[in-house]
Amino acid sequence: MNKQQPTLLVTGGAGFIGANFITYYMEKYPNSYLLNIDKLTYAGSTANLSEVAPLPNYHFINGDITDEALVSEIFADFDITGVIHFAAESHVDRSIQDSKAFVETNVVGTLNLLQAAKRDWEKKDMLAERRFHHISTDEVYGSLGEQGKFSEDTPYDPRNPYSASKAGANMLVKSFGHTYGMNIVISSSSNNYGPRQHEEKLIPTIIKKALAGEPIPIYGDGQNVRDWIYVNDHCRAIDTIYHQGNSLETYNVGGSNEKTNIEIAEEICQILDKLAPEYRTRTSSDSFKDLITFTEDRKGHDRRYAVDDRKLRNELGWKPTEDLKTGLQNTVDWYVTQWKTHLTH
Ligand SMILES: NC(=O)c1ccc[n+]([C@@H]2O[C@H](COP(=O)([O-])OP(=O)(O)OC[C@H]3O[C@@H](n4cnc5c(N)ncnc54)[C@H](O)[C@@H]3O)[C@@H](O)[C@H]2O)c1
């Protein structure tokens, strides 16, 4: 790759949303240069990037954003004209067991990137032009009762170490905007679903357990509500916010698809009943739904998340294109194909 070209730096691009984003971005902007830095933790895989890997204008660095020297070197070697920062430890359950990596990557890693970008862009007198886009989550706002939605002005009230580390990162990003005049933007999205997600997360877990004929674990009473967004709609939102969002602003991104966890599990089982009946076992002879099992609730389990994303819709003209029915169908199709390929190898 020609290192003198204006290059977008993406972090964490071998993970679920980052890999979908890079694939989307390189197809939409085929002449642009993109550098992806990812540590390839358990959550990242270069297999997620098979479509872009051969492109001459795509470059991958297997590296850690907490490595200050490496991050500085990237800014010295390449002409980084913008950053879209996905890299994070992202699984709430893991953060409850051990929070350290969450603070290191999500807070210290974000600070490293901010400092390196600031130094480089200040030197080039581009601090106000070049953009730092931080990918965040609606979980920073805490938990809702039965009514209401999070707006961009809802005060942060994180309830678990993952969301606390993301809120900390958001604060640092905002502070670099206010203190140094850096051109920063934050997007806070609701729960994503779609292809390439790690199997520890809810939707892949449901599909995998069902196909394996094992109990499908659902926390507590299954009534926790999440607002689901199809990952490609999120990628389009990031593209819109990165290119058109106003500096220092936060934009919420939602799917307008509020569902309880048990509703999600039941819908997936219904799709699987039609799509993969050959994997039903004696326990699931009527439906995969028979495998659903309630387990002890997650500690500090937030009851409901829902985001008000009218700012993004009204000011920047974005709206989601996938409804939950078609989005789930595509997603289940994708995982079943993966499952079948995996079994035949
Ligand atoms: N998945 C969701 O529903 C959701 C919702 C809202 C916001 N987000 C945010 O979006 C971003 C991406 O989430 P995801 O679901 O794709 O996560 P993911 O866990 O699938 O991917 C994270 C990626 O970051 C990489 N990474 C982790 N630590 C790193 C480090 N120190 N240096 C370099 N790379 C590192 C991992 O290898 C992995 O490829 C995160 O910032 C997350 O907080 C996710």
Coordinates of C-alpha atoms and ligand atoms in Angstrom, one line a residue:
M1 CA 0.0 0.0 0.0
N2 CA 1.2 3.5 -0.8
K3 CA 1.8 5.1 2.6
Q4 CA 1.6 8.7 1.2
Q5 CA -2.1 8.4 0.3
P6 CA -4.7 10.0 2.5
T7 CA -5.7 7.0 4.7
L8 CA -8.6 6.2 7.0
L9 CA -7.5 4.4 10.2
V10 CA -10.0 1.9 11.5
T11 CA -9.3 0.2 14.8
G12 CA -10.8 -3.2 15.8
G13 CA -11.7 -3.9 12.2
A14 CA -11.4 -7.7 12.6
G15 CA -14.3 -7.7 15.0
F16 CA -18.0 -7.9 14.4
I17 CA -19.0 -4.3 13.5
G18 CA -15.6 -3.2 12.3
A19 CA -15.3 -6.0 9.8
N20 CA -18.8 -5.4 8.5
F21 CA -18.0 -1.7 8.3
I22 CA -14.7 -2.2 6.4
T23 CA -16.4 -4.5 3.9
Y24 CA -19.2 -2.0 3.4
Y25 CA -16.8 1.0 3.2
M26 CA -14.4 -0.6 0.6
E27 CA -17.3 -1.5 -1.6
K28 CA -18.8 2.0 -1.4
Y29 CA -15.5 3.9 -1.7
P30 CA -13.3 1.5 -3.8
N31 CA -10.6 4.1 -4.4
S32 CA -10.0 5.0 -0.8
Y33 CA -7.1 3.8 1.4
L34 CA -7.9 2.1 4.6
L35 CA -5.6 0.8 7.4
N36 CA -7.0 -1.5 10.0
I37 CA -5.2 -2.1 13.3
D38 CA -6.5 -5.0 15.4
K39 CA -4.9 -7.0 18.1
L40 CA -6.8 -10.2 17.1
T41 CA -8.1 -11.0 20.5
Y42 CA -10.4 -14.0 20.9
A43 CA -13.1 -11.6 19.4
G44 CA -11.3 -10.7 16.2
S45 CA -10.6 -12.8 13.1
T46 CA -9.1 -12.0 9.8
A47 CA -11.5 -14.5 8.3
N48 CA -14.1 -11.7 8.8
L49 CA -12.2 -9.6 6.2
S50 CA -11.7 -12.2 3.4
E51 CA -13.4 -9.9 0.8
V52 CA -11.2 -6.9 1.4
A53 CA -7.9 -8.6 2.3
P54 CA -6.6 -8.9 -1.4
L55 CA -7.3 -5.2 -2.2
P56 CA -4.1 -3.1 -2.7
N57 CA -5.6 -0.1 -0.9
Y58 CA -6.5 -2.1 2.2
H59 CA -3.8 -2.7 4.8
F60 CA -3.8 -4.7 8.1
I61 CA -1.6 -4.3 11.1
N62 CA -1.8 -6.9 13.8
G63 CA -1.3 -4.6 16.8
D64 CA -2.5 -3.3 20.1
I65 CA -3.9 0.2 20.5
T66 CA -2.5 0.3 24.1
D67 CA 1.0 0.1 22.5
E68 CA 1.8 3.8 22.5
A69 CA 5.0 3.5 20.4
L70 CA 3.1 1.5 17.7
V71 CA 0.2 3.9 17.5
S72 CA 2.6 6.9 17.2
E73 CA 4.5 5.0 14.5
I74 CA 1.3 4.5 12.5
F75 CA 0.7 8.2 12.4
A76 CA 4.3 8.9 11.4
D77 CA 4.3 6.3 8.6
F78 CA 0.9 6.9 7.1
D79 CA -1.0 10.0 6.2
I80 CA -3.9 9.3 8.6
T81 CA -6.7 11.7 7.6
G82 CA -9.4 10.3 10.0
V83 CA -9.9 7.7 12.6
I84 CA -13.0 5.5 13.1
H85 CA -12.4 3.8 16.5
F86 CA -14.1 0.4 17.1
A87 CA -11.5 -1.5 19.0
A88 CA -12.8 -2.5 22.4
E89 CA -13.3 -5.3 24.8
S90 CA -17.0 -5.6 24.2
H91 CA -18.6 -8.4 26.2
V92 CA -20.4 -7.3 29.4
D93 CA -20.2 -10.8 31.0
R94 CA -16.4 -10.8 30.7
S95 CA -16.2 -7.3 32.2
I96 CA -18.1 -8.6 35.2
Q97 CA -15.6 -11.4 35.7
D98 CA -12.5 -9.2 35.1
S99 CA -12.5 -5.5 34.3
K100 CA -8.8 -4.8 33.8
A101 CA -8.6 -5.4 30.0
F102 CA -11.7 -3.2 29.6
V103 CA -10.0 -0.2 31.2
E104 CA -6.8 -0.9 29.4
T105 CA -8.2 -1.2 25.9
N106 CA -11.3 0.9 26.1
V107 CA -10.0 3.8 28.2
V108 CA -6.1 3.8 27.9
G109 CA -6.2 2.6 24.2
T110 CA -8.6 5.4 23.3
L111 CA -6.4 7.9 25.1
N112 CA -3.3 6.7 23.1
L113 CA -5.2 7.1 19.8
L114 CA -6.4 10.6 20.8
Q115 CA -2.9 11.7 21.8
A116 CA -1.2 10.3 18.7
A117 CA -3.9 11.8 16.4
K118 CA -3.7 15.2 18.2
R119 CA 0.1 15.3 17.9
D120 CA 0.1 14.5 14.2
W121 CA -2.8 16.7 13.2
E122 CA -1.6 19.6 15.2
K123 CA 1.8 19.4 13.5
K124 CA 0.1 19.4 10.1
D125 CA -2.3 22.2 11.2
M126 CA -5.2 19.9 10.6
L127 CA -6.6 19.5 14.1
A128 CA -9.9 21.0 13.3
E129 CA -10.3 19.3 9.9
R130 CA -9.3 15.7 10.4
R131 CA -11.9 13.7 12.2
F132 CA -11.8 11.3 15.2
H133 CA -15.0 9.2 15.3
H134 CA -15.5 7.2 18.4
I135 CA -17.9 4.2 18.3
S136 CA -19.9 3.9 21.5
T137 CA -22.9 2.3 22.9
D138 CA -26.3 3.2 24.4
E139 CA -25.2 1.2 27.5
V140 CA -23.4 4.3 28.8
Y141 CA -26.8 5.8 29.6
G142 CA -27.7 3.1 32.1
S143 CA -31.1 1.3 32.3
L144 CA -34.7 2.4 31.5
G145 CA -38.0 1.6 33.1
E146 CA -40.9 0.6 30.9
Q147 CA -41.3 4.1 29.3
G148 CA -38.9 6.6 27.8
K149 CA -35.8 6.5 25.6
F150 CA -32.2 7.6 25.9
S151 CA -31.5 10.9 24.1
E152 CA -28.0 12.3 23.4
D153 CA -28.5 14.6 26.5
T154 CA -29.3 11.7 28.9
P155 CA -26.6 11.8 31.6
Y156 CA -24.2 8.9 31.6
D157 CA -25.1 6.3 34.3
P158 CA -23.1 3.1 33.4
R159 CA -24.1 0.1 35.4
N160 CA -21.4 -2.5 34.6
P161 CA -17.6 -2.3 34.0
Y162 CA -18.0 -2.5 30.2
S163 CA -20.3 0.4 30.0
A164 CA -18.3 2.3 32.6
S165 CA -15.2 1.9 30.5
K166 CA -17.1 3.1 27.3
A167 CA -18.4 6.1 29.2
G168 CA -14.9 6.9 30.4
A169 CA -13.7 6.7 26.8
N170 CA -16.5 9.0 25.6
M171 CA -15.5 11.6 28.2
L172 CA -11.9 11.5 27.1
V173 CA -12.9 11.9 23.4
K174 CA -15.2 14.9 24.3
S175 CA -12.5 16.4 26.4
F176 CA -10.0 16.4 23.5
G177 CA -12.7 18.2 21.4
H178 CA -13.3 20.8 24.0
T179 CA -9.7 21.3 25.3
Y180 CA -7.7 21.1 22.1
G181 CA -10.3 21.9 19.4
M182 CA -10.0 18.4 17.9
N183 CA -12.7 17.5 15.4
I184 CA -14.4 14.7 17.3
V185 CA -17.8 12.9 17.0
I186 CA -19.3 10.1 19.0
S187 CA -22.0 7.6 17.8
S188 CA -23.9 5.6 20.4
S189 CA -25.7 2.7 19.0
S190 CA -28.1 0.1 20.4
N191 CA -27.5 -3.7 20.2
N192 CA -26.3 -4.8 16.8
Y193 CA -27.0 -8.1 15.1
G194 CA -26.0 -9.7 11.8
P195 CA -23.3 -11.8 10.2
R196 CA -19.7 -12.2 11.7
Q197 CA -20.7 -11.7 15.4
H198 CA -18.7 -13.7 18.0
E199 CA -20.6 -16.7 19.2
E200 CA -20.6 -15.5 22.8
K201 CA -23.2 -12.9 22.1
L202 CA -27.0 -13.5 22.5
I203 CA -28.1 -14.1 18.9
P204 CA -25.2 -16.3 17.7
T205 CA -25.5 -18.2 21.0
I206 CA -29.2 -19.0 20.4
I207 CA -28.5 -20.2 16.9
K208 CA -25.5 -22.3 17.8
K209 CA -27.1 -23.9 20.8
A210 CA -30.3 -24.7 18.8
L211 CA -28.3 -26.3 16.0
A212 CA -26.2 -28.3 18.4
G213 CA -29.4 -29.5 20.2
E214 CA -28.2 -28.0 23.5
P215 CA -30.2 -25.9 26.0
I216 CA -30.6 -22.3 24.8
P217 CA -29.7 -20.2 27.8
I218 CA -31.8 -17.1 28.5
Y219 CA -30.9 -14.9 31.5
G220 CA -33.5 -14.3 34.3
D221 CA -37.1 -14.1 33.2
G222 CA -36.2 -13.2 29.6
Q223 CA -38.0 -9.9 29.8
N224 CA -35.0 -7.6 29.4
V225 CA -35.6 -5.4 26.5
R226 CA -33.0 -4.3 23.9
D227 CA -33.4 -2.2 20.7
W228 CA -31.9 -4.2 17.9
I229 CA -30.2 -2.7 14.9
Y230 CA -29.0 -4.7 11.8
V231 CA -25.3 -4.2 11.6
N232 CA -25.4 -2.9 8.0
D233 CA -27.8 -0.1 9.0
H234 CA -25.3 0.8 11.7
C235 CA -22.4 0.8 9.2
R236 CA -24.4 3.2 7.0
A237 CA -25.1 5.4 10.0
I238 CA -21.4 5.5 10.9
D239 CA -20.6 6.5 7.2
T240 CA -23.2 9.3 7.5
I241 CA -22.0 10.6 10.8
Y242 CA -18.3 10.4 9.9
H243 CA -18.8 12.4 6.8
Q244 CA -21.6 14.8 7.8
G245 CA -21.9 14.9 11.6
N246 CA -21.1 18.1 13.4
S247 CA -17.9 18.2 15.5
L248 CA -18.3 17.8 19.3
E249 CA -21.7 16.1 18.8
T250 CA -23.0 12.7 19.8
Y251 CA -25.5 10.9 17.6
N252 CA -27.6 8.0 18.9
V253 CA -28.2 5.1 16.4
G254 CA -31.2 2.8 17.0
G255 CA -33.1 0.2 15.1
S256 CA -36.6 1.0 16.4
N257 CA -36.9 -2.7 17.1
E258 CA -37.5 -3.1 20.9
K259 CA -37.8 -6.8 21.8
T260 CA -37.4 -8.8 24.9
N261 CA -34.7 -11.5 24.9
I262 CA -37.3 -14.2 25.0
E263 CA -39.1 -12.8 22.0
I264 CA -35.8 -12.8 20.1
A265 CA -35.1 -16.4 21.1
E266 CA -38.6 -17.5 20.0
E267 CA -38.4 -15.7 16.6
I268 CA -35.0 -17.3 15.9
C269 CA -36.4 -20.7 16.8
Q270 CA -39.3 -20.2 14.4
I271 CA -37.0 -19.3 11.6
L272 CA -34.8 -22.3 12.3
D273 CA -37.8 -24.6 12.4
K274 CA -38.3 -23.8 8.7
L275 CA -34.7 -23.4 7.7
A276 CA -32.9 -26.3 9.5
P277 CA -35.4 -28.9 10.7
E278 CA -32.9 -31.6 10.1
Y279 CA -31.0 -30.4 13.2
R280 CA -34.0 -30.9 15.5
T281 CA -33.5 -33.6 18.2
R282 CA -35.7 -35.6 20.5
T283 CA -35.8 -32.6 22.9
S284 CA -36.7 -30.2 20.2
S285 CA -38.9 -32.5 18.1
D286 CA -41.8 -30.0 18.0
S287 CA -39.8 -26.9 17.8
F288 CA -36.3 -25.5 18.7
K289 CA -38.2 -23.4 21.2
D290 CA -38.3 -26.5 23.5
L291 CA -34.6 -25.9 24.1
I292 CA -35.1 -22.5 25.7
T293 CA -33.9 -22.6 29.3
F294 CA -34.0 -19.8 31.8
T295 CA -30.7 -19.4 33.8
E296 CA -29.6 -17.3 36.7
D297 CA -29.7 -13.6 35.8
R298 CA -26.6 -11.6 34.9
K299 CA -25.3 -9.5 37.8
G300 CA -26.6 -5.8 37.4
H301 CA -28.5 -6.8 34.3
D302 CA -29.9 -3.6 32.8
R303 CA -33.7 -4.0 32.3
R304 CA -34.3 -2.0 29.2
Y305 CA -32.4 0.0 26.6
A306 CA -34.1 2.1 23.9
V307 CA -32.6 5.0 22.0
D308 CA -34.2 8.2 20.6
D309 CA -32.3 8.7 17.3
R310 CA -34.3 11.5 15.9
K311 CA -31.3 13.8 15.8
L312 CA -29.5 11.4 13.3
R313 CA -32.7 10.9 11.3
N314 CA -33.8 14.6 11.2
E315 CA -30.5 16.3 10.9
L316 CA -28.5 13.9 8.8
G317 CA -31.3 12.1 7.0
W318 CA -30.4 8.5 8.0
K319 CA -32.9 5.8 8.6
P320 CA -32.6 2.0 9.0
T321 CA -33.6 -0.1 6.0
E322 CA -33.8 -3.5 7.6
D323 CA -36.7 -4.6 9.8
L324 CA -36.2 -7.2 12.4
K325 CA -38.0 -9.9 10.4
T326 CA -35.8 -9.7 7.3
G327 CA -32.7 -8.8 9.3
L328 CA -33.1 -11.9 11.5
Q329 CA -33.9 -14.1 8.5
N330 CA -30.6 -12.9 6.8
T331 CA -28.7 -13.4 10.0
V332 CA -29.9 -16.9 10.7
D333 CA -29.3 -17.9 7.1
W334 CA -25.7 -16.7 7.4
Y335 CA -25.0 -18.7 10.6
V336 CA -26.7 -21.8 9.4
T337 CA -24.5 -21.7 6.2
Q338 CA -21.4 -21.2 8.5
W339 CA -22.6 -24.1 10.7
K340 CA -23.0 -26.4 7.8
T341 CA -19.7 -25.5 6.2
H342 CA -18.0 -26.0 9.6
L343 CA -19.6 -29.4 10.0
T344 CA -18.5 -30.6 6.5
H345 CA -14.8 -29.7 7.1
Ligands
LIG1 N1 -22.0 -5.2 19.3 C1 -22.8 -4.3 19.7 O1 -24.0 -4.6 19.8 C2 -22.4 -2.9 20.0 C3 -23.3 -1.9 20.2 C4 -22.9 -0.6 20.5 C5 -21.6 -0.3 20.4 N2 -20.7 -1.2 20.2 C6 -19.2 -0.8 20.1 O2 -18.8 -1.1 18.8 C7 -17.4 -1.4 18.8 C8 -17.2 -2.8 18.1 O3 -18.0 -3.7 18.8 P1 -18.0 -5.3 18.3 O4 -19.3 -5.8 18.7 O5 -17.6 -5.3 16.8 O6 -16.8 -5.8 19.2 P2 -16.0 -7.1 18.9 O7 -15.6 -7.6 20.3 O8 -16.6 -8.1 18.0 O9 -14.7 -6.6 18.2 C9 -13.7 -5.8 18.9 C10 -12.4 -5.9 18.0 O10 -11.4 -5.1 18.7 C11 -10.2 -5.8 18.7 N3 -9.4 -5.4 19.9 C12 -9.7 -5.6 21.2 N4 -8.7 -5.1 22.0 C13 -7.8 -4.5 21.1 C14 -6.6 -3.7 21.4 N5 -6.2 -3.5 22.6 N6 -6.0 -3.3 20.3 C15 -6.5 -3.5 19.0 N7 -7.6 -4.2 18.8 C16 -8.3 -4.7 19.8 C17 -10.6 -7.3 18.8 O11 -9.5 -8.1 18.4 C18 -11.8 -7.3 17.9 O12 -11.5 -7.5 16.6 C19 -17.0 -1.4 20.3 O13 -16.4 -0.2 20.6 C20 -18.3 -1.6 21.0 O14 -18.2 -1.0 22.3 C21 -21.0 -2.5 20.0

